Tab-separated table of N, CA and C in Angstrom:
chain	number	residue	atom	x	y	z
A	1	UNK	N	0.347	16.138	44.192
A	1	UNK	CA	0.503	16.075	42.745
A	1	UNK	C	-0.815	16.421	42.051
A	2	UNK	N	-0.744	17.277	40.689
A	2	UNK	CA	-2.585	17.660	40.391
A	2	UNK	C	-2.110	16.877	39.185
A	3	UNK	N	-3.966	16.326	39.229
A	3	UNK	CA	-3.909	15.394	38.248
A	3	UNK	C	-3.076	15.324	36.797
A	4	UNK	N	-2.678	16.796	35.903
A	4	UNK	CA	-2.354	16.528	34.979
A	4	UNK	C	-0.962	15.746	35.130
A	5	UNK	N	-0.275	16.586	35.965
A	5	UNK	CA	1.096	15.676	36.525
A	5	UNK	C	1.085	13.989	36.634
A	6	UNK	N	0.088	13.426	37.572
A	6	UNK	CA	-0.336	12.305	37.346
A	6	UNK	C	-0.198	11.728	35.711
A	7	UNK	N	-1.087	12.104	34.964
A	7	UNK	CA	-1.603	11.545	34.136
A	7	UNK	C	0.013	11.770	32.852
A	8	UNK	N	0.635	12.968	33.059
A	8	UNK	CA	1.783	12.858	32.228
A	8	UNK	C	3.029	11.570	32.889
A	9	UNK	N	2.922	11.144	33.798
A	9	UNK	CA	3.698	10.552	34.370
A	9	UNK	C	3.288	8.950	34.062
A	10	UNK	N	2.398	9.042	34.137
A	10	UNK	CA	1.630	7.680	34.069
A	10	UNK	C	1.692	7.213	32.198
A	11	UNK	N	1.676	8.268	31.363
A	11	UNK	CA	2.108	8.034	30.167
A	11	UNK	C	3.344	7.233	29.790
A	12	UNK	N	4.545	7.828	30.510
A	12	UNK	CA	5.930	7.531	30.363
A	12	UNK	C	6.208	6.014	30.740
A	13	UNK	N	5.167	5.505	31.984
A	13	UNK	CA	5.203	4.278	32.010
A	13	UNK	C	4.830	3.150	31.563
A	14	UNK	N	3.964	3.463	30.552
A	14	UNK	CA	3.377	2.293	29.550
A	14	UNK	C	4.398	2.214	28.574
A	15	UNK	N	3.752	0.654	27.960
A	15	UNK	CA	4.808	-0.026	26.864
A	15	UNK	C	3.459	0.002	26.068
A	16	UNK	N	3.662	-0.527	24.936
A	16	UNK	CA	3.322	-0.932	23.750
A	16	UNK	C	2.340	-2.080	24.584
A	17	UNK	N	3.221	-2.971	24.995
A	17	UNK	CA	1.726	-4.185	25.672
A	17	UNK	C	0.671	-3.604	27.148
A	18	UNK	N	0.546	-2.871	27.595
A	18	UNK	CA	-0.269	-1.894	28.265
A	18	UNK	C	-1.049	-1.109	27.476
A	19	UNK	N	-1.192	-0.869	26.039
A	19	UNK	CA	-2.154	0.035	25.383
A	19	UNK	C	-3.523	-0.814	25.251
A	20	UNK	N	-4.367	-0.727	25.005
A	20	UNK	CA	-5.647	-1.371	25.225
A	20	UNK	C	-5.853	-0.935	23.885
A	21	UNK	N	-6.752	-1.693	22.853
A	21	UNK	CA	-7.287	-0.784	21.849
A	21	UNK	C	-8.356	-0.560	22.157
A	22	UNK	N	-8.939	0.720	21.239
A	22	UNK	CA	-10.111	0.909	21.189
A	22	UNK	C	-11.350	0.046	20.738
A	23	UNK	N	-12.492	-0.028	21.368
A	23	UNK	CA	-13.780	-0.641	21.054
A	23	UNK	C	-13.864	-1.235	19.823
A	24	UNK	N	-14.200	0.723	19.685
A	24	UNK	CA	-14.782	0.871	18.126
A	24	UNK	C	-13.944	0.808	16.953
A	25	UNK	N	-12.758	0.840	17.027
A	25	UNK	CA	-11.785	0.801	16.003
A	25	UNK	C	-11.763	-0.618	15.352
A	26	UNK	N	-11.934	-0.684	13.847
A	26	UNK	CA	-11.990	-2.303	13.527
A	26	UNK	C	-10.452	-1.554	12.225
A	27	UNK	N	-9.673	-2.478	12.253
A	27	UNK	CA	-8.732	-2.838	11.773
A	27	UNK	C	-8.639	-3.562	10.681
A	28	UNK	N	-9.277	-3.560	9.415
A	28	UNK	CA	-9.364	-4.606	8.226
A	28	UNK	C	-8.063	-4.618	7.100
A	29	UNK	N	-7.340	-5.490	6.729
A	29	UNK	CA	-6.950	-5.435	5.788
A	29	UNK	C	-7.024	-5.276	4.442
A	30	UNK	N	-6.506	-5.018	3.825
A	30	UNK	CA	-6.969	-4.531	2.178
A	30	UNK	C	-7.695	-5.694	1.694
A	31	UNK	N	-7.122	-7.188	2.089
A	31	UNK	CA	-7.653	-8.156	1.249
A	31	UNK	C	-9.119	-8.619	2.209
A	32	UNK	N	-9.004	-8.170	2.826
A	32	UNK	CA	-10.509	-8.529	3.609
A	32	UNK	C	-12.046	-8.031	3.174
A	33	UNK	N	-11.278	-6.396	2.605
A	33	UNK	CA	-12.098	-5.576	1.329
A	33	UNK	C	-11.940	-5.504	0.135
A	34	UNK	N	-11.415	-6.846	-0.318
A	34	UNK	CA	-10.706	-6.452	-1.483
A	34	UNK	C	-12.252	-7.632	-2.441
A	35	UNK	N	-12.728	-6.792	-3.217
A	35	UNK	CA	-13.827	-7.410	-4.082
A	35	UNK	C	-13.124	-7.415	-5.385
A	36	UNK	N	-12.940	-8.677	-5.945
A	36	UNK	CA	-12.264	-8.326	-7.432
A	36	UNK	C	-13.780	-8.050	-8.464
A	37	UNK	N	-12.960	-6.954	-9.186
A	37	UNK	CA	-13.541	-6.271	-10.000
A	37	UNK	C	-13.616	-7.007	-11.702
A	38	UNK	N	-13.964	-8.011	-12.108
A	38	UNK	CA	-13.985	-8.372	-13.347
A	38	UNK	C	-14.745	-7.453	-14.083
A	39	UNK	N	-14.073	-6.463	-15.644
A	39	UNK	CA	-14.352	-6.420	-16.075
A	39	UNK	C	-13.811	-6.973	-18.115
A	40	UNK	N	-15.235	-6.965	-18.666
A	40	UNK	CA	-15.328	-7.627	-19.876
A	40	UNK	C	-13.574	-6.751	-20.786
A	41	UNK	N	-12.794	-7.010	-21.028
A	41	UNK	CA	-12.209	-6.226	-22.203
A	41	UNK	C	-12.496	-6.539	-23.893
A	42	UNK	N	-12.298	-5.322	-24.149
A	42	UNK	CA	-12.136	-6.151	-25.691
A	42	UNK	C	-11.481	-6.905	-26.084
A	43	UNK	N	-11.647	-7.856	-27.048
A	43	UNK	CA	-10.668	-8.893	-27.621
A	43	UNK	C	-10.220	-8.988	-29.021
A	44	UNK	N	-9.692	-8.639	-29.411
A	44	UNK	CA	-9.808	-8.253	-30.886
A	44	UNK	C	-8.704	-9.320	-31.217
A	45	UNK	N	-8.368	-9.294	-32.368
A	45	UNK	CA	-7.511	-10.179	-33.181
A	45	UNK	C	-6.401	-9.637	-32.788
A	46	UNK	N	-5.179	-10.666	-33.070
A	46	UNK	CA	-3.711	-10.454	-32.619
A	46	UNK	C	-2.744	-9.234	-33.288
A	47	UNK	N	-1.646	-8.764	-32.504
A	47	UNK	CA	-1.586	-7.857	-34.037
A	47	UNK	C	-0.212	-7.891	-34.330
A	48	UNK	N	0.060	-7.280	-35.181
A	48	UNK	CA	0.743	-8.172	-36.410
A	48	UNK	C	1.774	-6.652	-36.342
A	49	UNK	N	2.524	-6.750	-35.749
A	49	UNK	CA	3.695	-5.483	-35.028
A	49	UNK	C	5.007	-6.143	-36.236
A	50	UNK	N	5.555	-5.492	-36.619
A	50	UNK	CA	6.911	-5.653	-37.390
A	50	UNK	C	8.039	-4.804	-36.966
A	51	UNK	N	8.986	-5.839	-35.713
A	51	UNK	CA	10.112	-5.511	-35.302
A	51	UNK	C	11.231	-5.150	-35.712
A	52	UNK	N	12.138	-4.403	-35.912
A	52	UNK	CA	13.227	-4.452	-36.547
A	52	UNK	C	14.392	-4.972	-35.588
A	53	UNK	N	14.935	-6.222	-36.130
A	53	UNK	CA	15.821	-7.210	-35.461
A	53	UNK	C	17.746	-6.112	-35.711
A	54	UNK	N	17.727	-4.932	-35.678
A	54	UNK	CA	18.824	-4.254	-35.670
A	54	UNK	C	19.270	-3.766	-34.170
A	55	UNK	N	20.118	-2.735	-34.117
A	55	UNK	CA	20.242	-1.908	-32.947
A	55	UNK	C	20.004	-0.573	-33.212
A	56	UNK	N	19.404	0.050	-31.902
A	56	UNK	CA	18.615	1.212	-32.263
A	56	UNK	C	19.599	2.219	-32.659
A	57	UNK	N	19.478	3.204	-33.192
A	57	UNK	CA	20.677	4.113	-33.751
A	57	UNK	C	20.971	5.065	-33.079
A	58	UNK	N	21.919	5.487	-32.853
A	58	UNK	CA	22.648	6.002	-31.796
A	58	UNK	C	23.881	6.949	-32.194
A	59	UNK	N	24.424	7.895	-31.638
A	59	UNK	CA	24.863	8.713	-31.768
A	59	UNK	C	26.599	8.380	-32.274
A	60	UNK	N	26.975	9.125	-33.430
A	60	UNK	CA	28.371	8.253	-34.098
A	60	UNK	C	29.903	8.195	-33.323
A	61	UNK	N	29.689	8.875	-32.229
A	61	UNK	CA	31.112	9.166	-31.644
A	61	UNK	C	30.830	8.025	-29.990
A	62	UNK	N	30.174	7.064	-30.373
A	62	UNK	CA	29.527	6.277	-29.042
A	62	UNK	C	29.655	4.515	-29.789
């Protein structure tokens, strides 16, 4: 058998729990990097919006 044969064969027989990870590979989650970002907003006074308590208008054959 030459090695590549080997080595394709030997693929087919691993599972998922036979993979080894790598060394160097570090795996972090988002919240592990996650720095919250406070920034200042403006604050201004409340504002003073005037709703109209109707229904929006709409087409006459509806």
């Amino acid at each position: 058998r030459s090695p590549a044969e080997y080595e394709e064969s030997d693929h087919r027989d691993l599972g998922p729990e036979d993979m080894v990870p790598e060394e160097d590979e570090q795996f972090g989650s988002e919240e592990d990097n996650f720095e919250p970002k406070l920034k200042e907003k403006p604050v201004g006074p409340p504002l003073d919006l005037e709703i109209p308590l109707r229904p929006p208008p709409a087409l006459p054959n509806k």
